[in-house]
Amino acid sequence: MIWVLFLALAALVLAPLGFALFRPARTTGRAEADLALYRAQLAELDRERAAGRLEEAAHRAATVEVQRRLLAAPERGVEGKQGGGAAILAASVFLIPALGLGLYLWGGHPGIPAAPLVERQEAAARDDALLGQLRARLEQTSPGTEAYRQGWILLGNAERGRGRLDAAAQAWDRALASRFDPALAAEMADLRIQQGETDAASALLARALQQDPADPRLRYLTGLAEARAGRNANARSTWRALLAESPQDAPWRALLERQLQDLP
């Protein structure tokens, strides 16, 4: 009986997908679809904050992350309807629950209880030990090598994924000291903005813009750092200039317009 319930739940979750598949399709661009997704994510974050389920700091960090993805997304051309893609999605509505059930019956263990707190703490300790070993190994690597730089980038990514922003910043600092890269500088500046260190973020972005002055993400983050620092006039002029030079179909235009409207 429990498997029937699992299948019913999976069908319920995938019902919106099935509904979308059988609606009349229309031609749309990937950029438009991306923009709609990001708008929906931002609106959901606003609703969670208004309902009191999301603290202001968490809301701000999540909003910055959505904005980061939007600015990092490449521009795409307009795409028409693809019957093959729709067929694959339609098959997925039925195959995903069946595949999931089959895999669980083959290798799952429904009788195993949830991992207690002690086990989760032990797993976290093992992760800490592995990252510590990586850090120690990188300390012994020659600073001028690409392996050294890439290692610190990976370590920073791991630390950021665990929510340890200070440790991530320290690792990325080492990578940037090895070789300055505008893309990594943008990630670092984004992190600094989340930490409230807007002056450090602005300095990084100014240096990155010297190498890549047209990069929209660097310019957007420059405006964001200015806004977070309370320099609204600078943020407004930065974002207006970026908006004026952005293509009409650029997926970040709506984000810029919204940020400009929200400025005091």
mmCIF file of C-alpha atoms in Angstrom, residues 35-253:
data_model
loop_
_atom_site.group_PDB
_atom_site.id
_atom_site.type_symbol
_atom_site.label_atom_id
_atom_site.label_comp_id
_atom_site.label_asym_id
_atom_site.label_seq_id
_atom_site.Cartn_x
_atom_site.Cartn_y
_atom_site.Cartn_z
ATOM 1 C CA LEU A 35 13.568 35.725 -16.862
ATOM 2 C CA ALA A 36 10.166 34.356 -15.906
ATOM 3 C CA LEU A 37 11.829 31.779 -13.657
ATOM 4 C CA TYR A 38 13.964 34.359 -11.898
ATOM 5 C CA ARG A 39 10.951 36.639 -11.423
ATOM 6 C CA ALA A 40 9.012 33.784 -9.883
ATOM 7 C CA GLN A 41 11.890 32.979 -7.536
ATOM 8 C CA LEU A 42 12.195 36.597 -6.411
ATOM 9 C CA ALA A 43 8.443 36.856 -5.878
ATOM 10 C CA GLU A 44 8.458 33.669 -3.800
ATOM 11 C CA LEU A 45 11.263 35.036 -1.638
ATOM 12 C CA ASP A 46 9.278 38.232 -1.080
ATOM 13 C CA ARG A 47 6.212 36.212 -0.051
ATOM 14 C CA GLU A 48 8.250 34.125 2.378
ATOM 15 C CA ARG A 49 9.667 37.262 3.985
ATOM 16 C CA ALA A 50 6.237 38.923 4.193
ATOM 17 C CA ALA A 51 4.808 35.810 5.849
ATOM 18 C CA GLY A 52 7.559 35.845 8.457
ATOM 19 C CA ARG A 53 9.047 32.524 7.358
ATOM 20 C CA LEU A 54 12.286 34.107 6.112
ATOM 21 C CA GLU A 55 14.493 36.469 8.065
ATOM 22 C CA GLU A 56 15.716 39.671 6.465
ATOM 23 C CA ALA A 57 19.336 38.535 6.270
ATOM 24 C CA ALA A 58 18.375 35.207 4.720
ATOM 25 C CA HIS A 59 16.034 36.962 2.286
ATOM 26 C CA ARG A 60 18.792 39.340 1.228
ATOM 27 C CA ALA A 61 21.307 36.537 0.723
ATOM 28 C CA ALA A 62 18.845 34.436 -1.285
ATOM 29 C CA THR A 63 17.866 37.439 -3.424
ATOM 30 C CA VAL A 64 21.504 38.177 -4.210
ATOM 31 C CA GLU A 65 22.016 34.542 -5.209
ATOM 32 C CA VAL A 66 19.053 34.667 -7.637
ATOM 33 C CA GLN A 67 20.358 37.923 -9.064
ATOM 34 C CA ARG A 68 23.824 36.400 -9.409
ATOM 35 C CA ARG A 69 22.436 33.524 -11.459
ATOM 36 C CA LEU A 70 20.534 35.922 -13.693
ATOM 37 C CA LEU A 71 23.597 38.052 -14.409
ATOM 38 C CA ALA A 72 25.761 34.971 -14.927
ATOM 39 C CA ALA A 73 23.329 33.380 -17.394
ATOM 40 C CA PRO A 74 24.474 33.662 -21.045
ATOM 41 C CA GLU A 75 22.276 35.332 -23.612
ATOM 42 C CA ARG A 76 20.371 32.908 -25.795
ATOM 43 C CA GLY A 77 18.578 33.233 -29.026
ATOM 44 C CA VAL A 78 14.915 32.616 -29.616
ATOM 45 C CA GLU A 79 13.944 29.006 -29.802
ATOM 46 C CA GLY A 80 10.835 27.557 -31.332
ATOM 47 C CA LYS A 81 8.769 24.670 -30.140
ATOM 48 C CA GLN A 82 10.548 21.376 -30.126
ATOM 49 C CA GLY A 83 8.341 18.365 -30.468
ATOM 50 C CA GLY A 84 11.125 16.012 -29.417
ATOM 51 C CA GLY A 85 11.627 17.908 -26.162
ATOM 52 C CA ALA A 86 7.910 17.822 -25.418
ATOM 53 C CA ALA A 87 7.807 14.102 -26.050
ATOM 54 C CA ILE A 88 10.679 13.544 -23.651
ATOM 55 C CA LEU A 89 8.940 15.612 -21.000
ATOM 56 C CA ALA A 90 5.697 13.781 -21.544
ATOM 57 C CA ALA A 91 7.438 10.460 -21.129
ATOM 58 C CA SER A 92 9.106 11.756 -17.987
ATOM 59 C CA VAL A 93 5.726 12.329 -16.352
ATOM 60 C CA PHE A 94 5.221 8.572 -16.347
ATOM 61 C CA LEU A 95 8.787 7.273 -16.311
ATOM 62 C CA ILE A 96 10.219 9.283 -13.433
ATOM 63 C CA PRO A 97 7.903 7.844 -10.750
ATOM 64 C CA ALA A 98 8.320 4.338 -12.134
ATOM 65 C CA LEU A 99 12.099 4.681 -12.345
ATOM 66 C CA GLY A 100 12.300 6.100 -8.847
ATOM 67 C CA LEU A 101 10.187 3.280 -7.449
ATOM 68 C CA GLY A 102 12.263 0.671 -9.272
ATOM 69 C CA LEU A 103 15.536 2.063 -7.981
ATOM 70 C CA TYR A 104 14.197 2.247 -4.455
ATOM 71 C CA LEU A 105 12.900 -1.324 -4.551
ATOM 72 C CA TRP A 106 16.260 -2.492 -5.877
ATOM 73 C CA GLY A 107 18.605 -0.647 -3.532
ATOM 74 C CA GLY A 108 16.453 1.109 -0.941
ATOM 75 C CA HIS A 109 15.985 0.197 2.678
ATOM 76 C CA PRO A 110 12.665 1.609 3.935
ATOM 77 C CA GLY A 111 13.205 0.112 7.372
ATOM 78 C CA ILE A 112 16.316 2.162 8.098
ATOM 79 C CA PRO A 113 15.537 5.065 10.464
ATOM 80 C CA ALA A 114 16.590 8.626 9.763
ATOM 81 C CA ALA A 115 20.180 9.491 10.593
ATOM 82 C CA PRO A 116 20.362 10.796 14.173
ATOM 83 C CA LEU A 117 22.098 14.027 15.114
ATOM 84 C CA VAL A 118 25.251 12.229 16.248
ATOM 85 C CA GLU A 119 25.709 10.608 12.836
ATOM 86 C CA ARG A 120 25.188 13.916 11.056
ATOM 87 C CA GLN A 121 27.749 15.532 13.326
ATOM 88 C CA GLU A 122 30.196 12.728 12.590
ATOM 89 C CA ALA A 123 29.659 13.210 8.841
ATOM 90 C CA ALA A 124 30.284 16.955 9.217
ATOM 91 C CA ALA A 125 33.462 16.192 11.162
ATOM 92 C CA ARG A 126 34.670 13.923 8.363
ATOM 93 C CA ASP A 127 34.002 16.692 5.854
ATOM 94 C CA ASP A 128 35.963 19.113 8.007
ATOM 95 C CA ALA A 129 38.842 16.659 8.148
ATOM 96 C CA LEU A 130 38.881 16.249 4.356
ATOM 97 C CA LEU A 131 38.835 19.988 3.803
ATOM 98 C CA GLY A 132 41.592 20.345 6.368
ATOM 99 C CA GLN A 133 43.693 17.818 4.478
ATOM 100 C CA LEU A 134 43.087 19.688 1.222
ATOM 101 C CA ARG A 135 44.054 22.959 2.863
ATOM 102 C CA ALA A 136 47.251 21.442 4.279
ATOM 103 C CA ARG A 137 48.160 19.995 0.903
ATOM 104 C CA LEU A 138 47.602 23.331 -0.811
ATOM 105 C CA GLU A 139 49.861 25.036 1.736
ATOM 106 C CA GLN A 140 52.654 22.782 0.486
ATOM 107 C CA THR A 141 51.938 23.482 -3.205
ATOM 108 C CA SER A 142 53.938 26.053 -5.122
ATOM 109 C CA PRO A 143 51.943 29.323 -5.233
ATOM 110 C CA GLY A 144 52.815 29.965 -8.866
ATOM 111 C CA THR A 145 51.133 26.846 -10.247
ATOM 112 C CA GLU A 146 47.668 26.534 -11.713
ATOM 113 C CA ALA A 147 47.025 23.546 -9.443
ATOM 114 C CA TYR A 148 47.543 25.845 -6.457
ATOM 115 C CA ARG A 149 45.069 28.397 -7.802
ATOM 116 C CA GLN A 150 42.434 25.866 -8.820
ATOM 117 C CA GLY A 151 42.763 24.078 -5.486
ATOM 118 C CA TRP A 152 41.983 27.219 -3.514
ATOM 119 C CA ILE A 153 39.056 27.981 -5.809
ATOM 120 C CA LEU A 154 37.608 24.520 -5.204
ATOM 121 C CA LEU A 155 38.161 24.839 -1.481
ATOM 122 C CA GLY A 156 36.396 28.202 -1.497
ATOM 123 C CA ASN A 157 33.480 26.722 -3.428
ATOM 124 C CA ALA A 158 33.183 23.910 -0.886
ATOM 125 C CA GLU A 159 33.293 26.297 2.060
ATOM 126 C CA ARG A 160 30.710 28.585 0.512
ATOM 127 C CA GLY A 161 28.438 25.630 -0.177
ATOM 128 C CA ARG A 162 28.583 24.820 3.539
ATOM 129 C CA GLY A 163 27.674 28.383 4.447
ATOM 130 C CA ARG A 164 31.135 29.227 5.808
ATOM 131 C CA LEU A 165 31.588 32.545 4.050
ATOM 132 C CA ASP A 166 34.683 33.673 5.958
ATOM 133 C CA ALA A 167 36.527 30.466 5.089
ATOM 134 C CA ALA A 168 35.406 30.761 1.457
ATOM 135 C CA ALA A 169 36.682 34.339 1.300
ATOM 136 C CA GLN A 170 40.063 33.312 2.714
ATOM 137 C CA ALA A 171 40.414 30.552 0.112
ATOM 138 C CA TRP A 172 39.405 32.784 -2.789
ATOM 139 C CA ASP A 173 41.810 35.462 -1.575
ATOM 140 C CA ARG A 174 44.626 32.985 -2.020
ATOM 141 C CA ALA A 175 43.456 32.116 -5.525
ATOM 142 C CA LEU A 176 43.157 35.775 -6.528
ATOM 143 C CA ALA A 177 46.611 36.485 -5.128
ATOM 144 C CA SER A 178 47.971 33.709 -7.338
ATOM 145 C CA ARG A 179 46.331 35.133 -10.462
ATOM 146 C CA PHE A 180 43.651 37.782 -10.637
ATOM 147 C CA ASP A 181 40.588 36.700 -12.596
ATOM 148 C CA PRO A 182 37.556 38.972 -13.144
ATOM 149 C CA ALA A 183 35.073 36.074 -12.943
ATOM 150 C CA LEU A 184 36.419 34.923 -9.573
ATOM 151 C CA ALA A 185 36.596 38.549 -8.446
ATOM 152 C CA ALA A 186 32.868 38.823 -9.174
ATOM 153 C CA GLU A 187 32.176 35.765 -7.011
ATOM 154 C CA MET A 188 34.325 37.229 -4.257
ATOM 155 C CA ALA A 189 32.643 40.628 -4.504
ATOM 156 C CA ASP A 190 29.228 38.961 -4.372
ATOM 157 C CA LEU A 191 30.290 37.195 -1.178
ATOM 158 C CA ARG A 192 31.669 40.409 0.324
ATOM 159 C CA ILE A 193 28.390 42.183 -0.383
ATOM 160 C CA GLN A 194 26.528 39.412 1.444
ATOM 161 C CA GLN A 195 28.876 39.927 4.396
ATOM 162 C CA GLY A 196 28.253 43.671 4.367
ATOM 163 C CA GLU A 197 31.843 44.480 3.334
ATOM 164 C CA THR A 198 30.863 46.822 0.525
ATOM 165 C CA ASP A 199 34.156 48.748 0.374
ATOM 166 C CA ALA A 200 36.136 45.542 -0.151
ATOM 167 C CA ALA A 201 33.633 44.476 -2.808
ATOM 168 C CA SER A 202 33.891 47.835 -4.598
ATOM 169 C CA ALA A 203 37.685 47.642 -4.675
ATOM 170 C CA LEU A 204 37.583 44.153 -6.191
ATOM 171 C CA LEU A 205 35.005 45.183 -8.784
ATOM 172 C CA ALA A 206 36.951 48.287 -9.789
ATOM 173 C CA ARG A 207 40.022 46.169 -10.476
ATOM 174 C CA ALA A 208 38.001 43.549 -12.371
ATOM 175 C CA LEU A 209 36.327 46.213 -14.519
ATOM 176 C CA GLN A 210 39.743 47.424 -15.631
ATOM 177 C CA GLN A 211 40.211 44.050 -17.319
ATOM 178 C CA ASP A 212 36.621 43.534 -18.466
ATOM 179 C CA PRO A 213 34.795 46.894 -18.488
ATOM 180 C CA ALA A 214 31.783 45.645 -20.457
ATOM 181 C CA ASP A 215 30.929 42.657 -18.234
ATOM 182 C CA PRO A 216 27.287 43.157 -17.153
ATOM 183 C CA ARG A 217 27.645 41.163 -13.967
ATOM 184 C CA LEU A 218 30.589 43.228 -12.757
ATOM 185 C CA ARG A 219 28.690 46.416 -13.500
ATOM 186 C CA TYR A 220 25.539 45.156 -11.803
ATOM 187 C CA LEU A 221 27.463 44.133 -8.677
ATOM 188 C CA THR A 222 29.166 47.535 -8.653
ATOM 189 C CA GLY A 223 25.755 49.173 -8.453
ATOM 190 C CA LEU A 224 24.642 46.674 -5.815
ATOM 191 C CA ALA A 225 27.677 47.432 -3.644
ATOM 192 C CA GLU A 226 26.979 51.143 -3.940
ATOM 193 C CA ALA A 227 23.325 50.637 -3.014
ATOM 194 C CA ARG A 228 24.194 48.490 0.017
ATOM 195 C CA ALA A 229 26.690 51.137 1.127
ATOM 196 C CA GLY A 230 23.952 53.773 1.011
ATOM 197 C CA ARG A 231 25.383 55.551 -2.021
ATOM 198 C CA ASN A 232 22.118 55.436 -3.925
ATOM 199 C CA ALA A 233 23.043 58.139 -6.457
ATOM 200 C CA ASN A 234 26.107 56.130 -7.540
ATOM 201 C CA ALA A 235 24.067 52.937 -7.733
ATOM 202 C CA ARG A 236 21.401 54.651 -9.806
ATOM 203 C CA SER A 237 23.874 56.069 -12.329
ATOM 204 C CA THR A 238 25.693 52.723 -12.602
ATOM 205 C CA TRP A 239 22.522 50.741 -13.220
ATOM 206 C CA ARG A 240 21.061 53.310 -15.606
ATOM 207 C CA ALA A 241 24.204 53.220 -17.716
ATOM 208 C CA LEU A 242 24.106 49.417 -17.796
ATOM 209 C CA LEU A 243 20.407 49.451 -18.677
ATOM 210 C CA ALA A 244 20.971 51.931 -21.504
ATOM 211 C CA GLU A 245 23.695 49.725 -23.031
ATOM 212 C CA SER A 246 21.915 46.394 -22.574
ATOM 213 C CA PRO A 247 20.125 44.744 -25.514
ATOM 214 C CA GLN A 248 16.358 44.905 -25.438
ATOM 215 C CA ASP A 249 16.152 41.127 -24.982
ATOM 216 C CA ALA A 250 18.802 40.964 -22.249
ATOM 217 C CA PRO A 251 17.386 38.817 -19.425
ATOM 218 C CA TRP A 252 18.740 41.156 -16.742
ATOM 219 C CA ARG A 253 16.841 44.253 -17.936
#
